[in-house]
Amino acid sequence: MTEHENAALRWIPLLPLIAAALSGVWLVFARRELPRAAVIALACGAPIASFAISVVQVVKLSTQLPEEARYYVDNLYTWISAGDFHAELAFLLDPLSAVMVLVVTGVGSLIHVYAVGYMDDDPREDRGFQRFFAYLNLFTFSMLMLILGDNLLVMFVGWEGVGVCSYLLIGFWYLDGANAAAGMKAFVVNRIGDFGFLLGIFLLFWSFAQAGVPTVEFREMAANIGLLANNTVELPAWLSFLLGYPNAPLLTLACLCLFVGACGKSAQIPLYVWLPDAMAGPTPVSALIHAATMVTAGVYMVCRMSFAYSLAPGAQAAVAWTGALTAFFAATIGLAQTDIKKVLAYSTVSQLGYMFLAAGVAAYSSAIFHVMTHAFFKALLFLGAGSVILGMHHEQDITKMGGLRRRMPVTWLTFLIGVIAIAGVPPFSGFFSKDEILLAANQAHAIPGHHTLWLIGMATAFLTAFYMFRLYFLVFTGASRASHHTQEHIHESGNWVLVPLVVLALFSVIGGFFGLPDAYGELFGVERSNSLHHFLQPVVNSAEHEIDHATEFGLAAVTTTVGLAGIALATLLYYWREDLVPGIVSAIGPLHALVRDKYRIDELYDLLIVRPLGAVSRGLLARGIDQGLIDGVGVNGTANLVRATADGALKYLQTGLAQSYLLAMVIGGALLVAWLVRGV
Amino acid sequence: MIPQLDVAAVAPMIPVALGVLCLPLLEVALLRTPVLLGQRVSAARRGTYLATASVLFLSVSLLLTLNAFSQPPRVFNPENPMVRMDGVALFLMSIVLIGAMLSVLASSKYLEHIHSNWGEFYTLVLSSVTGMMFLVAASDLIMLFLALELMSIPVYALAGFRRASLRSNESAVKYFLIGSFASGILLYGSSLLYGATGSLELDEIATSFDPENALDLVGAGLVLIGLAFKISSVPFHQWAPDTYEGAPTTISAFMATAVKVAAFGALLRVVSVAFAPVSESVYGVLWVLAALSMTVGNVMALIQRNLKRMLAYSSISHAGYLLIGVIAGGADGTQAVLVYLLAYTFMTVGAFTVISVLTRDGEEHDRVDDFAGLSQTRPGLAAVMSICMFSLLGMPGTAGFIGKFLVFSAAVQSGLATGSSSLIWLVVIAVLNSAISLGYYLRVPATMYFHPPRENPQPAGNATFFEGLVLASCAAAVLLLGLLPQDALPGVSSLLQMADVNVLQLASDAAASFAP
Amino acid sequence: MGDISGYHFQIVAALIFSIGALGVLLRRNMIVMFMSIELMLNAANLSLVAFSREIGNDQGQILAFLVMVVAAVEVAVGLAIIISLVRNRDTVNIEDTSALKW
Amino acid sequence: MGELFDTLLSERLLSVITFLPLATVLALALCEGMFRLPESVWKYTALASSLVGLALTLVLWQRFDSASSGMQLVEFAAWIPAYGIHYSLGIDGIALLLVALTSFLLPVVLLASWTDIHERVRSYLFFMLALQTGMLGAFLSLNLFLFYVFWELMLIPMYFIIGIWGGPRRIYAALKFFIYTMVGSLLMLVGIIVLAWLHQTQFGAPSFEYYGTNGGTGILDLSIPNAGGAWWQRQGFLFGVFALAFAIKVPMFPFHTWLPDAHVEAPTPGSAVLAGVLLKLGTFGFVRYALPLFPEAALDWAPWIVGLAVTGVVYGALVAWVQSDLKKLVAYSSVSHMGFIVLGLFALDSQGVSGAVLQMVNHGVSTGALFILVGMIYERRHVRDLAAFGGLAKVMPVFATFFAIATLSSIGLPGLNGFVGEFLILLGAFSSLPWATVIATSGVILSAVYMLWAMRAVFFGPLANPANQVLVDLGLRERVVAVALVIPMFWIGVHPSTFTNPLDRAVTELLETMSRRGADLASWQNGGKRVVGLVASTGTETTR
Amino acid sequence: MRTALFWIFSLAAVASALGVVGNLRSPINSALSLVVSMLALAGLYVLLEAQFVGLIQVMVYAGAIVVLFLFVIMLLNLRGSGASGAESQPIVKALGALVVVAATLWLARTLSSGRAPWPDVEQGFGTTRAIGEALYTDYVLSVQVAGVLLLAGIVAAVVLAKKKID
């Protein structure tokens, strides 16, 4: 028993699992739902307990272990083993997972609590309330597996597990076919990512095996990554012809494969399409899974594998560029959306892009920092949106809202805080994390075109501020555009809903100070104020850039200005001069339509991939090859041919006339004798 | 000069021949019972008595045959053997006797149903059996021809035994004309062989056979044609479907089994004794015949609607499989042929008997469609039929498989010994043909089990004791031979105080006793 | 015997045999076909006897004798078969008996 | 009596397990002949017998020694000694798993079909248990002849099960199933016979014994040339005929078309056993016979077989996706999944082969479960068309839950059984066949597509069809069945070493045997690494 | 003398054989031709020193068999050749005939090549006594079989041809 072993870790994921299992088994075998109080206790108790354990363990971790060897491991048993491949079922708590665990269990617990209020009035005959929380707990379990996994395999368990829970929860209201379709879409797109992830695992494992360390364990891989630094993969002729070079660096390839997985999970180009659709799920789900936790798994994975990415500049560049482009691209779509949750969804995609940008430029701690702050404010925003939706009786179209400020004051205030935070207004949390990312991008000399990246980031920051405030104004200010009937029933939500909002709002405000850049810290005389960065650094090995404080503050100022400019524009168009909007929209008509329709990427995918594949499968494979060629020609064809030989030809030799039989005998006999005497 | 004749050598034939003499007398006696006993014996009872009597004669013969196994091969006349009672002959005789017994037992009720319940039937069967027994033991062409005719002529008559039925007439006429024609060819071939080699004895033919002389070869060829006709090998097979279909069902069974077994015995003997000097050429001919028989038989059987006709084609194809064993030659090939024939007899008689049991009031229910839903109306019959069909198609666990296995095995062994691939090709052809054969064999159980019974179902009622006996023993034999070929004869061997005897052993010993 | 030797008889036998065969093949009257078959048997007999003379052993003659017995029986049975056919259907044309086919 | 019992259980355990089902039904049939038994007696006796079989299998499992090598619990009795044909049984880790699968599935299937089959129940039970004996025998026999007998005997009960209790095209399907399978195996018979006689030329007596467990030599001791000699004595031909038989059984593309028909037409228990166990015999045949006997030819043929396997993975998935019949969809998914297994086998490294064998069990459980579940809904609605359903999760939530679990297991969700096998297969295959693995891995995506498509069509969406609105959820018996099926899914998924431990030794031995018999496995295993450059890539050597 | 007899008998035999086959008018004519053929053959047998066979040929064939044919023809009261309608499959039949003719020609050629001259035969060869002795010693089994055959033949003929049984 070394100091690093810690059997408490297993309970962090297991508690939600147990809760989920209890609920689930009850659902299967019992005739009726558990008492609602029991459901609530079980469902909320588990994540809260996990959170408590996490806090205790993280405190122990950071206090009892030296900075350079801060990790706890909880090894249960060997999960999969064959030949020289071994994967333990083991959990790892190190600073990186510590931060994530706290975020997931913390924010998760809040959302569980919120969900009690949100799902309260869901009228279901099939015991939906309990089922919902079973799924939610299962999700928490999976997410914790993902985070705490000690090796790629356990991470993959969580990785897929969250995908399934997401699938189940998106399609929670399955009676609407669209919801089920959205869930399926999410899962399938995630699977495309998992395809890459799996290949990445294979590539890494075999490379390490070849180098003599067959492992998929993070720490072991990190320790031995040097062995692979110079490995290259020989590409097949066609690929090397396309790419222009004969072989690719192994780590780059492996990291790219893994990144494909991250793209799927974290909704990056080109696999982002599922996330907006995923808003079909209940709002707490959107908040928990599709904003605060699951979608950041990709970022977490990249940070977790930072030891490999740091040695794979090509992969890093790909990550950074994908992130930046996604951030910008999604932000533009966000400009024209009218569904309150869709706006938030695209903003999530966009913010995830920021995180990848950070990870790509090796600012891993900044990425995690943004993961954390984003979890606070985006969860807040979603929950706020949920509150609005509840208040509006499940109306989600912001063009039918307006003026909710007075009717829902708490929601209004907390939502506003969230909006300010995401827009990057100091000193709200979003400001610090975003600023750090942009700074890192600006300084990432190793990445080709890092200045362009920075510019894109700035542009996105502007757009973000704009569309978030557009959302805010459309929902909360001005006159209500809702129907009379709805208007009469608008009401503030209950305490189950509001308490989490308030807590999250608080963190959205102060969250930034966990990672207050050292430069700011010095202003207040605090040494190493970027505690998060220093906490994480031993694990993630972020790039350090030496820049003077003036530049740092200057860049911050630019960022802030850009954000404020966005706010100003939004205020102009959606608060002061709403009459201008239709004119502008019609002026850029086709472009607006294109953006509103999300650039019709879904349709494009449908046209290019889904339909052709379906047509080929149905027409060519199922009908042509299966029924036509193999069965028709090959199997039945042979059978029919044999039968036809008899029916069409041989049969007519059997004429029924004795003399024709004799004739056959004579001719056959003559041939027989002729053959016998052939040699004489 | 009176030669030393060993009458005991032909002891197995004597009871049957005696039966030929006695049965007409017995029948007359039965017909005259009103005079003798003052009570009339009904036609049905008479049939039963006669059948019982026939079976008695046959079984005495069988016992004598089995008994002869334990003795060294005997000949009737050392100077001029005529018959050679070696293991192969005895084994084949046993099969013939068994086949005949089963056919006779199945017949007594059936004859009534086709309104042809005449006692001559049994006389004819027994005389044919006499011929067969001599045929399989014949060691010269004189006895071979004579026995062949003694075997065939009664069967010609039996094919037409259902006098009132045009189909039966036609069947007999065709069989008779074509058969006589084939006998003529065989006879002429014998004559040419005689001329070429100076003898009609098989051993001596072999000694002075000149493979370079056309006359010898023509003679051999013509004899082969004659025998190929009897085993219904393509292209000398075309009579068989017509005859089997038209003949009374139990006679079809008799023809398909006993006649074929005896003919194969003659073929085996002629080919491996007389034609040994030209075995390569002869095997070449038989190779083609085998391939053709299997293929044509199976392909044609596929399109048959009439079960008897289908079984006829199936018997043609089985002749093809059997020829592989003949070609493989040697002790293993012979053993394979012997066991195959035994297996084939049980499964074929079983199948035909099922058809005959379903006959009522002169109407044969012999189309495959007539069997629809039989599993529900007559489950026992359906089960026996299925067992026979699965055995015919060579399903492991049945006798048919053991036969096929031994044949293939002999072929492979011979291929390995000679290093030639031609036998393997033949085996491959056989295997592909077995695949084709599934198409029609499986249709029968499918019809019986998967189709609902027809609106006018098969005749109800139970099989008679005799029929039940036949069915049960066929099914049991098929399964026993298939599962425990090694232990298939323990009862009989203990009866005969033979140690450690089983079918395979017996066949193998028999094959070994065969003249080289 | 001069210029006549075994092969002359053999050729006569061959000729009769093939005439018989042709008769079986070509004639449609069953009775005539049957007679042709008898011709074939006779030809074979001639051949046997001729060979017997040539070889100088009596086996051929024995067989020839037995063939006659067989022929007699065959004729009796064959004609009976034909009679029973004709009773059912007034024809001796072989082509009229072709109900069984395929 | 007690002594007999002890002997049976200690020395004849394998025989007892194998023949218990057949003995049960034969005894029942005998009693039936004497005094007519009520159907329920048949049912309960059959179920009890299969449960006893399961219990005995657990005894077997416990008695099995994972650490010792070779065949265990060997039984031997002379059968046809002149030909070297014996009754010899034995078990290794691979067979153990498959025997366990069979023994597990049978009671479940019987219970699942408790009310489903209501015509000719006696015959049905007869055939089911006879089938079980056939399957177990094929897994356990150590004599090629015996193996062949069992292998073929399985066809008969299945033929009747499909043909009697099947759907509208049952006769076509039954015939197709039978003929297709037998065509392949007949050629294998030729191969088997050639081997036995080769044994004679090399060791003096013909033998069908595979390992020569009874002291003598066996087929596996033959040296079979890969070149030279007559074509039919070479490894290439012999492997070919074995592989064809097994490929049809698996079934591999393009020999798979019997499967959809058989599955769709077969009654639920038939489909479940067919998919659950019968298909495994094909892959089992590869592992047990084709690979170790003809290792060089196996390597020569491997690229083609892998090509077909991978094609099957993608092809099966794509075709499954466009099916409108739920059973057909699952059937094609089998084609896809079995492709994975073959890929894993031909990876020829310990991960791939272990994964493949484990995946056999997984597929048996998952697909068996899917068929049983489909059967439950079919029993209620008598349709299987996807379009006829929708929204069933509302009326049948429990059913939906189990179906979802089975689906997730089938698409390889980590934590459930499918993943472990699939992962090991792909991991193993990646080293030797990287590109094939990349293509096969896309099956991971496709399986999600078609299975979730089915889920969505059946369970989600509006509950529009009035016929569906009145459906009742699973009853107690059905829940027990479903739970029984779900337990191994979780067990294998969470703690696969229970199942891989007995396997390790057997897989190692397989690979050792192949190497010993002349296959250059190392170069095959590295073949793929060479393609992706993993082998010669450390440092300087790469530059070429 | 022998040569002349040979030619006479053989020409008669072949010609009457042709008469059997070629006579399309009435089967009675065919039967009569058959008698001629049988008698001619008997002559040839005598030429071949097979007096016994020749004798039996006359008795059995000419005396019994052909008479039986004639009886049956009369009994059935057959008119004409029995052929009704056109020849079926004329081409195929022609082909068959061609094969037979070709085979015969080839066979004749084969038979006529390289035969040794006839040996002298011992006294009594082919006489009734010689054959009889052989038949009842060495070949007694065949005689027995022939006996069974005759009995079977009688039974068969009776059962098939009798007008009414019982």
PDB file of N, CA and C in Angstrom, chain A residues 28-29 77 79 82-85 125 153 164 174-175 187 191 195 202 206 210 232-234 236 626 630-631 635-636, chain D residues 172 176 180 256-257 315 332 350-351 393-394 411 413 427 438 444 461-462 479 483 493-494 496 529 531-532 542:
ATOM      1  N   VAL A  28     -37.555  -1.968 -13.537  1.00  0.00           N
ATOM      2  CA  VAL A  28     -37.822  -3.161 -14.330  1.00  0.00           C
ATOM      3  C   VAL A  28     -38.763  -4.100 -13.580  1.00  0.00           C
ATOM      4  N   PHE A  29     -38.554  -4.197 -12.295  1.00  0.00           N
ATOM      5  CA  PHE A  29     -39.288  -5.242 -11.583  1.00  0.00           C
ATOM      6  C   PHE A  29     -40.487  -4.766 -10.782  1.00  0.00           C
ATOM      7  N   TYR A  77      -9.201  -4.183 -10.415  1.00  0.00           N
ATOM      8  CA  TYR A  77      -8.765  -5.494 -10.914  1.00  0.00           C
ATOM      9  C   TYR A  77      -8.381  -5.345 -12.377  1.00  0.00           C
ATOM     10  N   TRP A  79      -8.995  -5.614 -15.930  1.00  0.00           N
ATOM     11  CA  TRP A  79     -10.268  -5.685 -16.646  1.00  0.00           C
ATOM     12  C   TRP A  79     -10.130  -6.572 -17.880  1.00  0.00           C
ATOM     13  N   ALA A  82      -5.093  -9.859 -22.569  1.00  0.00           N
ATOM     14  CA  ALA A  82      -4.888 -10.895 -23.579  1.00  0.00           C
ATOM     15  C   ALA A  82      -3.492 -10.686 -24.123  1.00  0.00           C
ATOM     16  N   GLY A  83      -2.718 -11.748 -24.138  1.00  0.00           N
ATOM     17  CA  GLY A  83      -1.343 -11.595 -24.586  1.00  0.00           C
ATOM     18  C   GLY A  83      -0.641 -10.565 -23.729  1.00  0.00           C
ATOM     19  N   ASP A  84       0.028  -9.633 -24.373  1.00  0.00           N
ATOM     20  CA  ASP A  84       0.724  -8.630 -23.576  1.00  0.00           C
ATOM     21  C   ASP A  84      -0.131  -7.382 -23.359  1.00  0.00           C
ATOM     22  N   PHE A  85      -1.373  -7.495 -23.733  1.00  0.00           N
ATOM     23  CA  PHE A  85      -2.247  -6.348 -23.500  1.00  0.00           C
ATOM     24  C   PHE A  85      -2.950  -6.487 -22.152  1.00  0.00           C
ATOM     25  N   GLU A 125     -46.735   8.439 -18.033  1.00  0.00           N
ATOM     26  CA  GLU A 125     -47.264   7.195 -17.510  1.00  0.00           C
ATOM     27  C   GLU A 125     -46.164   6.162 -17.298  1.00  0.00           C
ATOM     28  N   LEU A 153      -8.451   2.751 -21.881  1.00  0.00           N
ATOM     29  CA  LEU A 153      -9.615   1.875 -21.971  1.00  0.00           C
ATOM     30  C   LEU A 153     -10.721   2.296 -21.016  1.00  0.00           C
ATOM     31  N   VAL A 164     -23.949   7.132 -24.623  1.00  0.00           N
ATOM     32  CA  VAL A 164     -25.222   6.418 -24.514  1.00  0.00           C
ATOM     33  C   VAL A 164     -26.208   7.206 -23.674  1.00  0.00           C
ATOM     34  N   TYR A 174     -39.404  10.534 -26.105  1.00  0.00           N
ATOM     35  CA  TYR A 174     -39.223   9.802 -27.350  1.00  0.00           C
ATOM     36  C   TYR A 174     -40.465   9.763 -28.216  1.00  0.00           C
ATOM     37  N   LEU A 175     -41.601  10.120 -27.630  1.00  0.00           N
ATOM     38  CA  LEU A 175     -42.820  10.007 -28.430  1.00  0.00           C
ATOM     39  C   LEU A 175     -42.807  10.982 -29.600  1.00  0.00           C
ATOM     40  N   PHE A 187     -25.600   9.958 -31.150  1.00  0.00           N
ATOM     41  CA  PHE A 187     -24.830   8.750 -30.881  1.00  0.00           C
ATOM     42  C   PHE A 187     -23.992   8.346 -32.082  1.00  0.00           C
ATOM     43  N   ARG A 191     -20.067   8.099 -32.509  1.00  0.00           N
ATOM     44  CA  ARG A 191     -19.409   6.848 -32.879  1.00  0.00           C
ATOM     45  C   ARG A 191     -18.368   7.071 -33.964  1.00  0.00           C
ATOM     46  N   PHE A 195     -14.599   5.917 -33.550  1.00  0.00           N
ATOM     47  CA  PHE A 195     -13.841   5.171 -34.557  1.00  0.00           C
ATOM     48  C   PHE A 195     -12.391   5.663 -34.563  1.00  0.00           C
ATOM     49  N   PHE A 202      -5.275   1.827 -30.732  1.00  0.00           N
ATOM     50  CA  PHE A 202      -4.523   0.728 -31.346  1.00  0.00           C
ATOM     51  C   PHE A 202      -3.122   1.176 -31.726  1.00  0.00           C
ATOM     52  N   TRP A 206       0.221  -0.438 -29.992  1.00  0.00           N
ATOM     53  CA  TRP A 206       1.190  -1.245 -30.735  1.00  0.00           C
ATOM     54  C   TRP A 206       2.534  -0.549 -30.822  1.00  0.00           C
ATOM     55  N   GLN A 210       5.713  -2.239 -29.398  1.00  0.00           N
ATOM     56  CA  GLN A 210       6.896  -2.409 -30.228  1.00  0.00           C
ATOM     57  C   GLN A 210       8.128  -1.859 -29.521  1.00  0.00           C
ATOM     58  N   THR A 232       8.041   6.918 -37.035  1.00  0.00           N
ATOM     59  CA  THR A 232       7.219   7.354 -38.151  1.00  0.00           C
ATOM     60  C   THR A 232       6.402   6.189 -38.633  1.00  0.00           C
ATOM     61  N   VAL A 233       5.345   6.513 -39.289  1.00  0.00           N
ATOM     62  CA  VAL A 233       4.491   5.494 -39.860  1.00  0.00           C
ATOM     63  C   VAL A 233       4.598   5.593 -41.360  1.00  0.00           C
ATOM     64  N   GLU A 234       4.891   4.466 -41.943  1.00  0.00           N
ATOM     65  CA  GLU A 234       5.022   4.442 -43.394  1.00  0.00           C
ATOM     66  C   GLU A 234       3.624   4.428 -43.990  1.00  0.00           C
ATOM     67  N   PRO A 236       0.756   4.095 -46.932  1.00  0.00           N
ATOM     68  CA  PRO A 236       0.610   3.407 -48.211  1.00  0.00           C
ATOM     69  C   PRO A 236       0.784   4.389 -49.360  1.00  0.00           C
ATOM     70  N   ASP A 626     -26.957  -8.965 -52.854  1.00  0.00           N
ATOM     71  CA  ASP A 626     -27.476 -10.016 -51.985  1.00  0.00           C
ATOM     72  C   ASP A 626     -28.556 -10.830 -52.678  1.00  0.00           C
ATOM     73  N   ILE A 630     -25.768 -12.927 -55.386  1.00  0.00           N
ATOM     74  CA  ILE A 630     -25.420 -14.109 -54.588  1.00  0.00           C
ATOM     75  C   ILE A 630     -26.578 -15.089 -54.558  1.00  0.00           C
ATOM     76  N   ASP A 631     -27.724 -14.568 -54.165  1.00  0.00           N
ATOM     77  CA  ASP A 631     -28.858 -15.472 -54.013  1.00  0.00           C
ATOM     78  C   ASP A 631     -29.454 -15.833 -55.368  1.00  0.00           C
ATOM     79  N   VAL A 635     -26.865 -18.803 -55.811  1.00  0.00           N
ATOM     80  CA  VAL A 635     -27.490 -19.908 -55.092  1.00  0.00           C
ATOM     81  C   VAL A 635     -28.685 -20.463 -55.851  1.00  0.00           C
ATOM     82  N   ASN A 636     -29.720 -19.636 -55.953  1.00  0.00           N
ATOM     83  CA  ASN A 636     -30.901 -20.139 -56.656  1.00  0.00           C
ATOM     84  C   ASN A 636     -30.599 -20.352 -58.119  1.00  0.00           C
TER      85      ASN A 636
ATOM     86  N   TYR D 172     -38.777 -23.141 -47.908  1.00  0.00           N
ATOM     87  CA  TYR D 172     -37.648 -22.653 -48.686  1.00  0.00           C
ATOM     88  C   TYR D 172     -36.454 -22.403 -47.789  1.00  0.00           C
ATOM     89  N   LYS D 176     -32.951 -24.363 -47.842  1.00  0.00           N
ATOM     90  CA  LYS D 176     -31.773 -23.566 -48.178  1.00  0.00           C
ATOM     91  C   LYS D 176     -30.725 -23.724 -47.095  1.00  0.00           C
ATOM     92  N   TYR D 180     -27.299 -25.535 -48.204  1.00  0.00           N
ATOM     93  CA  TYR D 180     -26.152 -24.625 -48.137  1.00  0.00           C
ATOM     94  C   TYR D 180     -25.089 -25.206 -47.196  1.00  0.00           C
ATOM     95  N   HIS D 256     -23.406 -16.095 -47.151  1.00  0.00           N
ATOM     96  CA  HIS D 256     -24.255 -15.805 -46.002  1.00  0.00           C
ATOM     97  C   HIS D 256     -25.729 -15.840 -46.316  1.00  0.00           C
ATOM     98  N   THR D 257     -26.097 -16.002 -47.567  1.00  0.00           N
ATOM     99  CA  THR D 257     -27.495 -15.695 -47.876  1.00  0.00           C
ATOM    100  C   THR D 257     -28.487 -16.700 -47.305  1.00  0.00           C
ATOM    101  N   TYR D 315     -20.468  -4.875 -45.260  1.00  0.00           N
ATOM    102  CA  TYR D 315     -21.601  -5.257 -46.091  1.00  0.00           C
ATOM    103  C   TYR D 315     -22.811  -5.637 -45.238  1.00  0.00           C
ATOM    104  N   TYR D 332     -28.780  -9.878 -40.491  1.00  0.00           N
ATOM    105  CA  TYR D 332     -27.646  -9.298 -41.205  1.00  0.00           C
ATOM    106  C   TYR D 332     -26.607  -8.753 -40.239  1.00  0.00           C
ATOM    107  N   SER D 350      -2.487 -13.279 -29.937  1.00  0.00           N
ATOM    108  CA  SER D 350      -3.300 -13.705 -28.806  1.00  0.00           C
ATOM    109  C   SER D 350      -4.479 -12.767 -28.565  1.00  0.00           C
ATOM    110  N   GLN D 351      -4.293 -11.476 -28.806  1.00  0.00           N
ATOM    111  CA  GLN D 351      -5.433 -10.583 -28.597  1.00  0.00           C
ATOM    112  C   GLN D 351      -6.551 -10.915 -29.567  1.00  0.00           C
ATOM    113  N   ALA D 393     -41.904   2.084 -26.442  1.00  0.00           N
ATOM    114  CA  ALA D 393     -41.308   2.332 -25.127  1.00  0.00           C
ATOM    115  C   ALA D 393     -42.374   2.814 -24.150  1.00  0.00           C
ATOM    116  N   LYS D 394     -43.401   3.388 -24.655  1.00  0.00           N
ATOM    117  CA  LYS D 394     -44.438   3.903 -23.765  1.00  0.00           C
ATOM    118  C   LYS D 394     -45.260   2.766 -23.169  1.00  0.00           C
ATOM    119  N   ILE D 411     -23.866  -3.542 -30.104  1.00  0.00           N
ATOM    120  CA  ILE D 411     -23.034  -2.558 -30.805  1.00  0.00           C
ATOM    121  C   ILE D 411     -21.748  -2.273 -30.050  1.00  0.00           C
ATOM    122  N   LEU D 413     -20.921  -1.595 -26.625  1.00  0.00           N
ATOM    123  CA  LEU D 413     -20.758  -0.518 -25.658  1.00  0.00           C
ATOM    124  C   LEU D 413     -19.825  -0.985 -24.547  1.00  0.00           C
ATOM    125  N   LEU D 427      -7.958  -4.743 -31.764  1.00  0.00           N
ATOM    126  CA  LEU D 427      -6.607  -4.477 -31.283  1.00  0.00           C
ATOM    127  C   LEU D 427      -5.647  -5.501 -31.866  1.00  0.00           C
ATOM    128  N   VAL D 438      -8.916  -0.930 -39.979  1.00  0.00           N
ATOM    129  CA  VAL D 438      -9.521   0.402 -40.104  1.00  0.00           C
ATOM    130  C   VAL D 438     -10.902   0.271 -40.728  1.00  0.00           C
ATOM    131  N   VAL D 444     -18.047  -0.366 -36.353  1.00  0.00           N
ATOM    132  CA  VAL D 444     -18.488   0.162 -35.066  1.00  0.00           C
ATOM    133  C   VAL D 444     -19.497   1.287 -35.277  1.00  0.00           C
ATOM    134  N   GLY D 461     -40.782   7.535 -31.242  1.00  0.00           N
ATOM    135  CA  GLY D 461     -41.732   8.102 -32.162  1.00  0.00           C
ATOM    136  C   GLY D 461     -43.129   7.954 -31.607  1.00  0.00           C
ATOM    137  N   PRO D 462     -44.089   8.498 -32.315  1.00  0.00           N
ATOM    138  CA  PRO D 462     -45.464   8.470 -31.806  1.00  0.00           C
ATOM    139  C   PRO D 462     -46.012   7.050 -31.753  1.00  0.00           C
ATOM    140  N   ARG D 479     -39.602 -11.635 -18.052  1.00  0.00           N
ATOM    141  CA  ARG D 479     -38.587 -10.834 -17.373  1.00  0.00           C
ATOM    142  C   ARG D 479     -37.451 -11.707 -16.883  1.00  0.00           C
ATOM    143  N   VAL D 483     -33.699 -11.080 -17.903  1.00  0.00           N
ATOM    144  CA  VAL D 483     -32.655 -10.840 -16.907  1.00  0.00           C
ATOM    145  C   VAL D 483     -31.546 -11.871 -17.047  1.00  0.00           C
ATOM    146  N   GLY D 493     -18.874  -8.000 -19.705  1.00  0.00           N
ATOM    147  CA  GLY D 493     -18.429  -6.638 -19.942  1.00  0.00           C
ATOM    148  C   GLY D 493     -17.605  -6.091 -18.802  1.00  0.00           C
ATOM    149  N   VAL D 494     -17.999  -6.435 -17.587  1.00  0.00           N
ATOM    150  CA  VAL D 494     -17.351  -5.824 -16.432  1.00  0.00           C
ATOM    151  C   VAL D 494     -16.162  -6.662 -15.982  1.00  0.00           C
ATOM    152  N   PRO D 496     -14.405  -9.533 -17.659  1.00  0.00           N
ATOM    153  CA  PRO D 496     -14.204 -10.540 -18.699  1.00  0.00           C
ATOM    154  C   PRO D 496     -13.190 -11.611 -18.327  1.00  0.00           C
ATOM    155  N   LYS D 529       2.325  -4.365 -38.972  1.00  0.00           N
ATOM    156  CA  LYS D 529       3.153  -3.320 -38.384  1.00  0.00           C
ATOM    157  C   LYS D 529       4.124  -2.792 -39.422  1.00  0.00           C
ATOM    158  N   VAL D 531       3.459  -2.650 -42.543  1.00  0.00           N
ATOM    159  CA  VAL D 531       2.723  -1.778 -43.449  1.00  0.00           C
ATOM    160  C   VAL D 531       2.605  -0.387 -42.871  1.00  0.00           C
ATOM    161  N   VAL D 532       2.276  -0.326 -41.594  1.00  0.00           N
ATOM    162  CA  VAL D 532       2.182   1.026 -41.047  1.00  0.00           C
ATOM    163  C   VAL D 532       3.521   1.477 -40.495  1.00  0.00           C
ATOM    164  N   THR D 542      14.350   3.980 -40.111  1.00  0.00           N
ATOM    165  CA  THR D 542      13.192   4.267 -40.966  1.00  0.00           C
ATOM    166  C   THR D 542      13.555   4.873 -42.310  1.00  0.00           C
TER     167      THR D 542
END
